[in-house]
Coordinates of C-alpha atoms in Angstrom, one line a residue:
M1 CA -10.5 15.8 -89.5
E2 CA -12.8 18.2 -87.7
K3 CA -11.4 20.8 -85.3
N4 CA -13.8 19.4 -82.7
D5 CA -11.8 16.2 -82.7
L6 CA -8.5 18.1 -82.1
F7 CA -6.9 19.3 -78.9
Q8 CA -5.1 22.6 -78.5
I9 CA -1.4 22.4 -77.4
G10 CA -2.2 23.8 -74.0
E11 CA -4.8 21.1 -73.3
V12 CA -2.3 18.4 -74.4
S13 CA 0.3 19.9 -72.1
R14 CA -2.1 19.6 -69.1
L15 CA -3.2 16.1 -70.0
F16 CA 0.3 14.7 -70.3
H17 CA 2.1 17.0 -67.7
I18 CA 4.5 18.1 -70.4
S19 CA 5.3 21.8 -70.9
V20 CA 4.2 23.7 -74.0
G21 CA 7.8 24.5 -74.6
T22 CA 8.7 20.8 -74.6
L23 CA 5.9 20.0 -77.1
R24 CA 7.2 22.8 -79.4
H25 CA 10.7 21.4 -79.1
Y26 CA 9.5 17.9 -80.1
E27 CA 7.9 19.6 -83.1
K28 CA 11.1 21.5 -84.0
I29 CA 13.3 18.3 -84.0
G30 CA 10.7 16.3 -85.9
L31 CA 9.8 14.0 -83.1
L32 CA 6.1 14.8 -82.9
Q33 CA 4.3 17.1 -85.4
P34 CA 1.0 18.6 -84.5
E35 CA -2.0 17.1 -86.5
Y36 CA -2.9 20.6 -87.6
T37 CA -1.6 24.1 -87.4
D38 CA -4.0 26.9 -88.1
P39 CA -2.5 29.0 -90.9
D40 CA -4.1 32.2 -89.6
T41 CA -3.5 32.0 -85.9
G42 CA -0.5 29.6 -85.8
Y43 CA -2.4 27.6 -83.1
R44 CA -1.3 24.0 -82.9
Y45 CA -3.7 21.1 -82.5
Y46 CA -3.1 17.4 -81.8
S47 CA -5.4 14.4 -82.4
A48 CA -6.2 11.6 -80.1
R49 CA -4.3 9.1 -82.3
Q50 CA -1.2 11.0 -81.4
F51 CA -1.7 10.4 -77.7
E52 CA -0.3 6.9 -77.9
C53 CA 2.8 8.2 -79.6
L54 CA 3.2 11.0 -77.0
N55 CA 2.7 8.5 -74.2
T56 CA 5.5 6.4 -75.6
I57 CA 7.8 9.4 -75.8
R58 CA 6.9 10.3 -72.2
Y59 CA 7.5 6.7 -71.0
L60 CA 10.9 6.5 -72.7
R61 CA 11.9 9.9 -71.4
V62 CA 11.1 8.8 -67.8
L63 CA 13.7 6.1 -68.5
D64 CA 16.1 8.9 -69.5
M65 CA 16.3 7.6 -73.1
P66 CA 17.9 10.2 -75.5
L67 CA 15.4 11.8 -77.9
E68 CA 17.5 10.6 -80.8
N69 CA 17.0 7.0 -79.8
I70 CA 13.3 7.6 -79.3
A71 CA 13.0 9.1 -82.8
Q72 CA 14.7 6.1 -84.2
F73 CA 12.3 3.8 -82.5
L74 CA 9.2 5.8 -83.6
G75 CA 10.4 5.6 -87.2
N76 CA 10.9 1.8 -86.9
R77 CA 8.6 0.3 -84.3
D78 CA 9.7 -3.2 -83.6
I79 CA 9.8 -5.4 -80.6
D80 CA 13.4 -6.4 -81.0
H81 CA 14.3 -2.8 -81.6
M82 CA 12.6 -1.8 -78.3
C83 CA 14.3 -4.6 -76.4
R84 CA 17.7 -3.5 -77.6
L85 CA 17.0 0.1 -76.7
L86 CA 15.8 -0.9 -73.2
Q87 CA 18.8 -3.1 -72.7
R88 CA 21.1 -0.3 -73.7
Q89 CA 19.3 2.1 -71.3
K90 CA 19.5 -0.5 -68.5
E91 CA 23.3 -0.6 -68.9
E92 CA 23.5 3.1 -69.0
A93 CA 21.4 3.3 -65.8
A94 CA 23.8 0.9 -64.1
R95 CA 26.8 3.0 -65.2
R96 CA 25.2 6.1 -63.8
Q97 CA 24.4 4.4 -60.5
Q98 CA 28.1 3.6 -60.2
E99 CA 29.0 7.2 -60.9
L100 CA 26.5 8.4 -58.3
A101 CA 27.9 6.0 -55.7
V102 CA 31.4 7.5 -56.3
I103 CA 30.0 11.0 -56.0
Q104 CA 28.2 10.1 -52.8
K105 CA 31.4 8.7 -51.3
K106 CA 33.4 11.7 -52.3
I107 CA 30.8 14.0 -50.7
E108 CA 31.0 11.9 -47.5
N109 CA 34.8 12.2 -47.5
R110 CA 34.7 15.9 -47.9
L111 CA 32.1 16.4 -45.2
S112 CA 34.2 14.3 -42.8
Q113 CA 37.3 16.3 -43.7
L114 CA 35.5 19.6 -43.2
K115 CA 34.1 18.6 -39.8
D116 CA 37.6 17.5 -38.8
A117 CA 39.1 20.8 -40.0
V118 CA 36.5 23.0 -38.2
S119 CA 37.2 21.2 -35.0
S120 CA 41.0 21.3 -35.4
R121 CA 43.3 21.7 -32.4
L122 CA 45.6 24.4 -33.5
D123 CA 49.3 25.0 -32.8
S124 CA 49.8 21.6 -31.2
I125 CA 52.4 19.1 -32.5
T126 CA 51.4 15.4 -32.4
L127 CA 52.7 12.1 -33.7
E128 CA 50.1 10.4 -35.9
K129 CA 49.9 7.3 -38.0
R130 CA 48.7 8.2 -41.5
P131 CA 47.2 5.4 -43.6
A132 CA 48.6 4.4 -47.0
R133 CA 47.6 6.9 -49.6
R134 CA 47.7 7.4 -53.4
I135 CA 48.8 10.7 -54.9
A136 CA 49.3 12.3 -58.2
S137 CA 52.1 14.8 -58.3
V138 CA 54.2 17.2 -60.3
K139 CA 57.7 18.1 -59.3
K140 CA 58.3 21.8 -59.7
K141 CA 59.5 24.8 -57.6
V142 CA 56.6 26.8 -56.3
L143 CA 56.6 29.9 -54.1
P144 CA 52.9 30.8 -53.7
S145 CA 52.0 34.2 -52.4
C146 CA 48.3 33.3 -52.6
Y147 CA 46.1 30.3 -53.6
L148 CA 45.9 31.5 -57.2
D149 CA 49.6 30.8 -57.7
L150 CA 48.8 27.1 -57.5
E151 CA 46.0 27.0 -60.1
Y152 CA 48.3 26.4 -63.1
S153 CA 50.0 23.5 -61.4
I154 CA 46.6 22.0 -60.5
R155 CA 45.5 22.2 -64.1
E156 CA 48.6 20.5 -65.2
L157 CA 47.8 17.6 -62.9
E158 CA 44.2 17.4 -64.2
Q159 CA 44.8 17.9 -68.0
L160 CA 44.4 14.2 -68.9
E161 CA 41.3 13.8 -66.8
E162 CA 37.7 13.9 -68.0
N163 CA 36.4 15.1 -64.7
T164 CA 38.1 17.3 -62.0
V165 CA 39.6 15.2 -59.2
T166 CA 40.3 18.0 -56.8
F167 CA 37.5 18.9 -54.4
L168 CA 38.0 21.3 -51.6
G169 CA 41.2 20.7 -49.7
K170 CA 42.9 17.8 -51.5
V171 CA 45.7 19.8 -53.1
G172 CA 49.0 19.9 -51.3
L173 CA 52.6 21.2 -51.5
G174 CA 55.7 19.2 -50.6
I175 CA 59.3 19.7 -49.5
P176 CA 61.8 16.8 -49.8
A177 CA 63.4 15.4 -46.6
E178 CA 66.8 16.6 -47.6
S179 CA 65.6 20.2 -47.8
L180 CA 63.7 19.8 -44.5
K181 CA 66.9 18.7 -42.7
E182 CA 68.7 21.7 -44.0
R183 CA 65.7 23.9 -43.1
K184 CA 65.2 25.1 -46.6
F185 CA 61.4 25.6 -46.5
Q186 CA 61.1 27.7 -49.6
P187 CA 60.4 27.2 -52.4
Y188 CA 58.2 24.1 -52.4
E189 CA 59.4 21.4 -54.8
M190 CA 56.2 19.4 -55.4
V191 CA 52.5 20.0 -56.0
F192 CA 50.3 17.0 -55.4
I193 CA 46.7 15.8 -55.1
I194 CA 45.7 13.2 -52.6
L195 CA 43.4 10.8 -54.4
D196 CA 40.4 9.1 -52.9
E197 CA 40.3 5.4 -53.4
E198 CA 37.4 5.8 -55.8
D199 CA 39.2 8.3 -58.0
C200 CA 40.0 7.0 -61.5
F201 CA 43.2 8.9 -62.4
K202 CA 44.7 8.4 -65.9
G203 CA 48.1 9.9 -65.1
D204 CA 50.9 8.5 -63.1
T205 CA 50.3 8.0 -59.4
I206 CA 52.4 7.2 -56.3
R207 CA 51.4 4.8 -53.6
I208 CA 52.6 6.1 -50.2
P209 CA 52.7 3.4 -47.5
E210 CA 51.5 4.0 -44.0
E211 CA 53.8 6.4 -42.2
T212 CA 54.2 8.0 -38.8
C213 CA 54.1 11.8 -39.1
A214 CA 54.8 14.8 -37.0
V215 CA 51.7 16.9 -37.5
I216 CA 50.7 20.5 -36.8
R217 CA 47.6 22.5 -37.8
F218 CA 47.5 26.3 -37.8
Q219 CA 45.3 29.2 -38.6
G220 CA 46.4 30.6 -42.0
G221 CA 47.7 29.5 -45.3
H222 CA 51.0 28.7 -47.1
E223 CA 52.4 32.2 -46.4
Q224 CA 52.5 31.4 -42.6
A225 CA 53.9 27.9 -43.1
P226 CA 57.8 28.5 -42.6
Y227 CA 57.4 29.3 -38.9
Y228 CA 55.5 26.0 -38.4
Y229 CA 58.1 24.1 -40.3
H230 CA 60.8 25.4 -37.9
R231 CA 58.6 24.3 -35.0
L232 CA 58.1 20.8 -36.4
M233 CA 61.8 20.4 -37.2
D234 CA 62.7 21.5 -33.6
Y235 CA 60.3 19.0 -32.2
I236 CA 61.6 16.2 -34.5
E237 CA 65.3 16.8 -33.5
E238 CA 64.5 17.3 -29.8
N239 CA 62.7 14.0 -29.7
Q240 CA 65.4 12.2 -31.6
Y241 CA 63.5 11.6 -34.8
R242 CA 64.5 12.3 -38.3
A243 CA 62.5 13.3 -41.4
V244 CA 62.3 10.4 -43.8
G245 CA 60.0 11.6 -46.5
F246 CA 58.6 14.7 -48.2
S247 CA 56.3 17.0 -46.2
K248 CA 52.6 17.2 -47.0
E249 CA 51.2 20.7 -46.6
I250 CA 47.5 20.9 -47.2
T251 CA 45.1 23.8 -46.8
M252 CA 42.1 22.2 -45.3
I253 CA 40.0 25.4 -45.3
D254 CA 40.9 28.2 -47.7
Y255 CA 39.4 30.5 -50.3
G256 CA 37.6 27.5 -51.9
L257 CA 35.4 27.5 -48.8
T258 CA 35.4 30.9 -47.2
N259 CA 36.7 34.5 -47.7
D260 CA 37.2 34.8 -43.9
I261 CA 41.0 34.4 -43.6
S262 CA 40.6 33.9 -39.8
K263 CA 38.9 30.6 -40.5
F264 CA 41.7 29.2 -42.8
V265 CA 43.2 25.9 -41.5
T266 CA 46.5 24.4 -42.9
E267 CA 48.0 21.1 -41.9
I268 CA 51.7 20.1 -42.2
Q269 CA 52.7 16.5 -42.0
I270 CA 56.4 15.4 -41.9
P271 CA 57.1 11.6 -42.0
V272 CA 59.5 10.6 -39.3
Q273 CA 61.5 7.7 -37.9
K274 CA 63.3 7.3 -34.6
E275 CA 67.0 8.0 -34.8
A276 CA 69.1 4.9 -34.2
V277 CA 71.0 5.1 -30.9
F278 CA 74.5 3.5 -30.8
Q279 CA 76.0 2.4 -27.5

């Protein structure tokens, strides 16, 4: 074949909108060899008959088909083979769409939580209905002096998962109702993750029913929490309620979002019921 009938690698790159580096990679893995390589200059040349093959590769790559599968097809061109590859890729695309839908929902959840945190009314106690939730938890005594002290516990919760399930502000600490009544606010006795409905968690989970909670938000982190636990318990007792479940202390804004400590926001929720009044 005459050199005049060949195309340099740069020209092929421009014609097919494929980088020179990608063409060299295809050569390296044996997917598409140049028609001719000049032994003196090392320049690579391609022929027009390779264009159809290169166009097939480009088409299948647009469909996100793995190079290994493309190589198998090129080595065994067959209609049934192509149909099987396309069907498999269609199923893979559907799976990825589901994954992206989950990611989109999680991002929407986080944006909503962050907007809520930024606009928080601080230092005010309210009674709020909290919807049913699903959590993953580990019971252990924790006395964090900073957010890094929780990292090992979080990793323990996630060790069976393929993907991380924590995402900015979902990790919390808990104190049992018995300890709250005795005003024993340290150490914490539980680390948990509040799961989104779309989270697929392989470990054990707990479904918490809807509950009424005494809630307070404050500027700061876990180190400042004991003062606010006292305030909550004062409020609960003064209004003739009682703690009926473990507290849920969640840093809504912390070092995961900002280094500015003045912008930290933590929320404490204590599930309550009205005390029975006997005549």
